[in-house]
Amino acid sequence: MRLILMGPPGSGKGTQAKLLAGREHLTHLSTGDMLREAIRSGSELGLKARDAVEGGKLVSDDLLYDIIEARLRELGSDKCFILDGFPRNLRQAEFLESTLPRMGIGIDAAILLDVPRGSLLKRLSGRRVCSHCGKEYHLEFSPPKVDGICDVCGNKLYQREDDRPEKIEERLKTYDEATLPMVEFYRNRGLLVEIEADGGIEDVLQRILDSLDKVKQGRV
Ligand SMILES: [Zn+2]
């Protein structure tokens, strides 16, 4: 299967992508990892990406496209994958649609993790991070043993700037604006699979796997 995974910040997208990759034997392609790999490889594209990242700039869409295309070519047309963090908007989805067929690749499903806004706010605003080792906690779902102190290294926990309520609203608004047109794009092509993703990690994973079974049956 070749899958796209979409979901708002706090939807558990990265976690589900990793679990799905393991269960379905897919190569997990996250945008962040692809960028880091390209930079590490020292390829021409990697050097360009490094310049952008070190200059504190965003990597341009064109460079990102080149890196993703190179990675997919390397993977070959018989490999299955799950894309995590790409595409992020309609333009990027259109890029994929025009590029993949040239490599003999098609997308089987674009999965959207649906989580009610209230739950996202709760999940994101409760996050705390260790100032020293970076371990993540959640005030409600995975609290430290001692309030405000890291279990592992005993240092103080803090809240990321991004996880403050006003920033969260901003992030979710940005996500909606970029994603909704892309969701329609995949709906119109009959590829959209919507998953109710407000619940435990294992429950959500099972719902995704059940839906993918239906996709596979439909394909036979
Ligand atoms: Zn720590």
mmCIF file of C-alpha atoms and ligand atoms in Angstrom:
data_model
loop_
_atom_site.group_PDB
_atom_site.id
_atom_site.type_symbol
_atom_site.label_atom_id
_atom_site.label_comp_id
_atom_site.label_asym_id
_atom_site.label_seq_id
_atom_site.Cartn_x
_atom_site.Cartn_y
_atom_site.Cartn_z
ATOM 1 C CA MET A 1 0.000 0.000 0.000
ATOM 2 C CA ARG A 2 1.019 3.559 -0.618
ATOM 3 C CA LEU A 3 -0.507 5.904 1.867
ATOM 4 C CA ILE A 4 -0.670 9.554 2.805
ATOM 5 C CA LEU A 5 -1.363 10.383 6.446
ATOM 6 C CA MET A 6 -2.929 13.736 7.292
ATOM 7 C CA GLY A 7 -3.940 15.151 10.651
ATOM 8 C CA PRO A 8 -3.774 18.296 12.760
ATOM 9 C CA PRO A 9 -1.114 19.033 15.364
ATOM 10 C CA GLY A 10 -1.880 16.877 18.405
ATOM 11 C CA SER A 11 -3.691 14.174 16.408
ATOM 12 C CA GLY A 12 -0.951 11.602 17.009
ATOM 13 C CA LYS A 13 -0.067 11.498 13.314
ATOM 14 C CA GLY A 14 3.640 10.780 13.776
ATOM 15 C CA THR A 15 2.936 7.973 16.253
ATOM 16 C CA GLN A 16 0.343 6.352 13.998
ATOM 17 C CA ALA A 17 2.606 6.663 10.948
ATOM 18 C CA LYS A 18 5.356 4.742 12.752
ATOM 19 C CA LEU A 19 2.962 2.053 14.020
ATOM 20 C CA LEU A 20 1.334 1.636 10.615
ATOM 21 C CA ALA A 21 4.711 1.392 8.927
ATOM 22 C CA GLY A 22 5.618 -1.451 11.300
ATOM 23 C CA ARG A 23 2.330 -3.327 10.959
ATOM 24 C CA GLU A 24 1.955 -3.006 7.191
ATOM 25 C CA HIS A 25 5.666 -3.226 6.308
ATOM 26 C CA LEU A 26 5.758 0.245 4.801
ATOM 27 C CA THR A 27 8.686 2.605 4.558
ATOM 28 C CA HIS A 28 7.931 5.565 6.823
ATOM 29 C CA LEU A 29 8.659 8.758 4.880
ATOM 30 C CA SER A 30 8.448 11.786 7.136
ATOM 31 C CA THR A 31 9.372 15.165 5.728
ATOM 32 C CA GLY A 32 11.722 15.893 8.634
ATOM 33 C CA ASP A 33 13.554 12.582 8.267
ATOM 34 C CA MET A 34 13.877 12.958 4.494
ATOM 35 C CA LEU A 35 15.410 16.407 4.945
ATOM 36 C CA ARG A 36 17.813 15.191 7.616
ATOM 37 C CA GLU A 37 18.824 12.170 5.510
ATOM 38 C CA ALA A 38 19.450 14.367 2.476
ATOM 39 C CA ILE A 39 21.613 16.719 4.540
ATOM 40 C CA ARG A 40 23.538 13.817 6.076
ATOM 41 C CA SER A 41 24.163 12.206 2.686
ATOM 42 C CA GLY A 42 25.986 15.333 1.501
ATOM 43 C CA SER A 43 24.265 15.119 -1.908
ATOM 44 C CA GLU A 44 23.818 18.238 -4.001
ATOM 45 C CA LEU A 45 20.215 18.496 -2.816
ATOM 46 C CA GLY A 46 21.334 17.900 0.752
ATOM 47 C CA LEU A 47 23.829 20.759 0.570
ATOM 48 C CA LYS A 48 21.097 23.090 -0.663
ATOM 49 C CA ALA A 49 18.814 21.968 2.147
ATOM 50 C CA ARG A 50 21.589 22.468 4.683
ATOM 51 C CA ASP A 51 22.163 26.028 3.480
ATOM 52 C CA ALA A 52 18.458 26.798 3.896
ATOM 53 C CA VAL A 53 18.187 25.170 7.326
ATOM 54 C CA GLU A 54 21.381 26.737 8.663
ATOM 55 C CA GLY A 55 20.351 30.128 7.297
ATOM 56 C CA GLY A 56 17.225 29.795 9.409
ATOM 57 C CA LYS A 57 15.053 29.798 6.292
ATOM 58 C CA LEU A 58 12.268 27.477 5.319
ATOM 59 C CA VAL A 59 13.232 24.894 2.747
ATOM 60 C CA SER A 60 11.517 26.007 -0.475
ATOM 61 C CA ASP A 61 8.766 23.867 -1.978
ATOM 62 C CA ASP A 62 10.872 23.275 -5.087
ATOM 63 C CA LEU A 63 13.769 21.922 -3.067
ATOM 64 C CA LEU A 64 11.406 19.811 -0.964
ATOM 65 C CA TYR A 65 9.868 18.376 -4.164
ATOM 66 C CA ASP A 66 13.317 17.465 -5.500
ATOM 67 C CA ILE A 67 14.253 15.753 -2.245
ATOM 68 C CA ILE A 68 11.004 13.792 -2.071
ATOM 69 C CA GLU A 69 11.195 12.791 -5.707
ATOM 70 C CA ALA A 70 14.783 11.604 -5.262
ATOM 71 C CA ARG A 71 13.792 9.586 -2.184
ATOM 72 C CA LEU A 72 10.840 7.954 -3.972
ATOM 73 C CA ARG A 73 13.026 7.069 -6.966
ATOM 74 C CA GLU A 74 15.570 5.520 -4.636
ATOM 75 C CA LEU A 75 12.772 3.486 -3.050
ATOM 76 C CA GLY A 76 11.709 2.144 -6.452
ATOM 77 C CA SER A 77 8.274 1.423 -7.856
ATOM 78 C CA ASP A 78 7.695 -1.864 -6.036
ATOM 79 C CA LYS A 79 8.139 -0.438 -2.529
ATOM 80 C CA CYS A 80 5.260 0.542 -0.286
ATOM 81 C CA PHE A 81 5.354 3.630 1.878
ATOM 82 C CA ILE A 82 3.491 5.975 4.151
ATOM 83 C CA LEU A 83 4.010 9.708 3.690
ATOM 84 C CA ASP A 84 3.881 11.650 6.956
ATOM 85 C CA GLY A 85 3.955 15.456 6.833
ATOM 86 C CA PHE A 86 3.683 15.672 3.056
ATOM 87 C CA PRO A 87 1.642 16.875 1.239
ATOM 88 C CA ARG A 88 0.636 19.713 3.537
ATOM 89 C CA ASN A 89 -1.483 21.703 1.115
ATOM 90 C CA LEU A 90 -3.262 21.510 -2.236
ATOM 91 C CA ARG A 91 -0.233 22.609 -4.257
ATOM 92 C CA GLN A 92 1.891 19.857 -2.769
ATOM 93 C CA ALA A 93 -0.865 17.304 -3.390
ATOM 94 C CA GLU A 94 -0.981 18.387 -7.033
ATOM 95 C CA PHE A 95 2.786 17.983 -7.248
ATOM 96 C CA LEU A 96 2.468 14.382 -6.032
ATOM 97 C CA GLU A 97 -0.336 13.653 -8.442
ATOM 98 C CA SER A 98 1.720 14.859 -11.389
ATOM 99 C CA THR A 99 4.967 13.221 -10.261
ATOM 100 C CA LEU A 100 4.045 9.745 -9.005
ATOM 101 C CA PRO A 101 2.576 8.355 -12.260
ATOM 102 C CA ARG A 102 5.879 9.092 -14.010
ATOM 103 C CA MET A 103 7.473 6.683 -11.540
ATOM 104 C CA GLY A 104 4.744 4.094 -11.997
ATOM 105 C CA ILE A 105 3.383 4.760 -8.507
ATOM 106 C CA GLY A 106 -0.181 5.413 -7.357
ATOM 107 C CA ILE A 107 -1.594 6.407 -3.974
ATOM 108 C CA ASP A 108 -4.021 3.870 -2.456
ATOM 109 C CA ALA A 109 -5.470 6.050 0.285
ATOM 110 C CA ALA A 110 -5.141 9.432 1.946
ATOM 111 C CA ILE A 111 -5.956 8.927 5.619
ATOM 112 C CA LEU A 112 -7.256 11.861 7.636
ATOM 113 C CA LEU A 113 -7.124 11.668 11.429
ATOM 114 C CA ASP A 114 -10.186 13.466 12.733
ATOM 115 C CA VAL A 115 -9.952 14.781 16.285
ATOM 116 C CA PRO A 116 -12.448 17.244 17.828
ATOM 117 C CA ARG A 117 -10.978 20.684 18.431
ATOM 118 C CA GLY A 118 -11.546 20.465 22.205
ATOM 119 C CA SER A 119 -9.476 17.278 22.446
ATOM 120 C CA LEU A 120 -6.660 18.775 20.383
ATOM 121 C CA LEU A 121 -6.538 21.800 22.674
ATOM 122 C CA LYS A 122 -6.437 19.540 25.718
ATOM 123 C CA ARG A 123 -3.748 17.282 24.250
ATOM 124 C CA LEU A 124 -1.510 20.134 23.110
ATOM 125 C CA SER A 125 -1.916 22.492 26.062
ATOM 126 C CA GLY A 126 -1.158 19.700 28.571
ATOM 127 C CA ARG A 127 2.204 18.873 27.022
ATOM 128 C CA ARG A 128 5.330 19.497 29.071
ATOM 129 C CA VAL A 129 8.928 18.896 28.065
ATOM 130 C CA CYS A 130 12.044 18.305 30.129
ATOM 131 C CA SER A 131 14.392 21.287 29.874
ATOM 132 C CA HIS A 132 17.386 18.956 29.996
ATOM 133 C CA CYS A 133 16.744 15.596 28.281
ATOM 134 C CA GLY A 134 13.753 16.573 26.122
ATOM 135 C CA LYS A 135 11.457 13.801 27.401
ATOM 136 C CA GLU A 136 7.795 14.652 26.831
ATOM 137 C CA TYR A 137 5.027 14.431 29.406
ATOM 138 C CA HIS A 138 1.348 15.243 29.546
ATOM 139 C CA LEU A 139 -0.267 16.700 32.655
ATOM 140 C CA GLU A 140 -3.238 14.374 32.304
ATOM 141 C CA PHE A 141 -2.244 11.401 30.127
ATOM 142 C CA SER A 142 1.391 10.798 31.148
ATOM 143 C CA PRO A 143 2.222 12.986 34.142
ATOM 144 C CA PRO A 144 5.646 12.924 35.816
ATOM 145 C CA LYS A 145 5.849 11.204 39.221
ATOM 146 C CA VAL A 146 6.705 14.518 40.885
ATOM 147 C CA ASP A 147 4.885 17.634 39.705
ATOM 148 C CA GLY A 148 6.999 19.683 37.276
ATOM 149 C CA ILE A 149 10.074 17.419 37.533
ATOM 150 C CA CYS A 150 11.464 14.975 34.940
ATOM 151 C CA ASP A 151 11.307 11.307 36.026
ATOM 152 C CA VAL A 152 14.453 10.479 34.090
ATOM 153 C CA CYS A 153 16.911 13.236 34.960
ATOM 154 C CA GLY A 154 15.270 15.276 37.735
ATOM 155 C CA ASN A 155 15.316 18.559 35.824
ATOM 156 C CA LYS A 156 12.459 21.038 35.449
ATOM 157 C CA LEU A 157 9.656 20.609 32.922
ATOM 158 C CA TYR A 158 8.419 23.507 30.826
ATOM 159 C CA GLN A 159 5.733 24.297 28.282
ATOM 160 C CA ARG A 160 6.867 24.974 24.735
ATOM 161 C CA GLU A 161 5.933 28.388 23.396
ATOM 162 C CA ASP A 162 4.065 26.590 20.592
ATOM 163 C CA ASP A 163 1.860 24.745 23.080
ATOM 164 C CA ARG A 164 0.439 27.877 24.734
ATOM 165 C CA PRO A 165 -3.295 28.248 24.091
ATOM 166 C CA GLU A 166 -3.076 31.321 21.813
ATOM 167 C CA LYS A 167 -0.320 29.656 19.741
ATOM 168 C CA ILE A 168 -2.329 26.449 19.498
ATOM 169 C CA GLU A 169 -5.316 28.330 18.062
ATOM 170 C CA GLU A 170 -2.975 29.868 15.508
ATOM 171 C CA ARG A 171 -1.448 26.513 14.549
ATOM 172 C CA LEU A 172 -4.861 24.888 14.146
ATOM 173 C CA LYS A 173 -6.128 27.771 12.022
ATOM 174 C CA THR A 174 -3.079 27.518 9.757
ATOM 175 C CA TYR A 175 -3.618 23.775 9.503
ATOM 176 C CA ASP A 176 -7.296 24.170 8.558
ATOM 177 C CA GLU A 177 -6.577 26.734 5.876
ATOM 178 C CA ALA A 178 -3.882 24.593 4.258
ATOM 179 C CA THR A 179 -5.511 21.212 4.700
ATOM 180 C CA LEU A 180 -9.208 21.581 3.921
ATOM 181 C CA PRO A 181 -8.692 22.161 0.156
ATOM 182 C CA MET A 182 -6.341 19.176 0.093
ATOM 183 C CA VAL A 183 -8.898 17.004 1.888
ATOM 184 C CA GLU A 184 -11.476 17.909 -0.778
ATOM 185 C CA PHE A 185 -8.921 17.081 -3.481
ATOM 186 C CA TYR A 186 -8.526 13.532 -2.151
ATOM 187 C CA ARG A 187 -12.247 13.169 -1.452
ATOM 188 C CA ASN A 188 -12.988 14.007 -5.090
ATOM 189 C CA ARG A 189 -10.593 11.285 -6.208
ATOM 190 C CA GLY A 190 -12.201 8.688 -3.954
ATOM 191 C CA LEU A 191 -8.990 8.282 -1.949
ATOM 192 C CA LEU A 192 -10.011 9.917 1.325
ATOM 193 C CA VAL A 193 -10.285 7.668 4.379
ATOM 194 C CA GLU A 194 -11.514 9.542 7.449
ATOM 195 C CA ILE A 195 -10.658 8.055 10.828
ATOM 196 C CA GLU A 196 -12.227 9.077 14.093
ATOM 197 C CA ALA A 197 -8.976 9.522 16.019
ATOM 198 C CA ASP A 198 -10.107 10.689 19.447
ATOM 199 C CA GLY A 199 -9.093 7.788 21.654
ATOM 200 C CA GLY A 200 -6.274 5.492 22.711
ATOM 201 C CA ILE A 201 -3.363 4.900 20.356
ATOM 202 C CA GLU A 202 -4.173 1.192 19.884
ATOM 203 C CA ASP A 203 -7.886 1.865 19.238
ATOM 204 C CA VAL A 204 -7.092 4.451 16.586
ATOM 205 C CA LEU A 205 -4.528 2.148 14.963
ATOM 206 C CA GLN A 206 -7.112 -0.645 14.815
ATOM 207 C CA ARG A 207 -9.641 1.681 13.149
ATOM 208 C CA ILE A 208 -7.080 2.624 10.528
ATOM 209 C CA LEU A 209 -6.180 -1.029 9.880
ATOM 210 C CA ASP A 210 -9.879 -1.948 9.532
ATOM 211 C CA SER A 211 -10.412 0.845 7.021
ATOM 212 C CA LEU A 212 -7.329 -0.183 5.064
ATOM 213 C CA ASP A 213 -8.693 -3.744 4.849
ATOM 214 C CA LYS A 214 -11.752 -2.301 3.126
ATOM 215 C CA VAL A 215 -9.531 -0.326 0.763
ATOM 216 C CA LYS A 216 -7.619 -3.514 -0.098
ATOM 217 C CA GLN A 217 -10.847 -5.484 -0.660
ATOM 218 C CA GLY A 218 -12.122 -2.736 -2.925
ATOM 219 C CA ARG A 219 -8.978 -2.980 -4.984
ATOM 220 C CA VAL A 220 -9.145 -6.712 -5.678
HETATM 221 ZN ZN ZN B 1 14.758 14.983 31.774
#
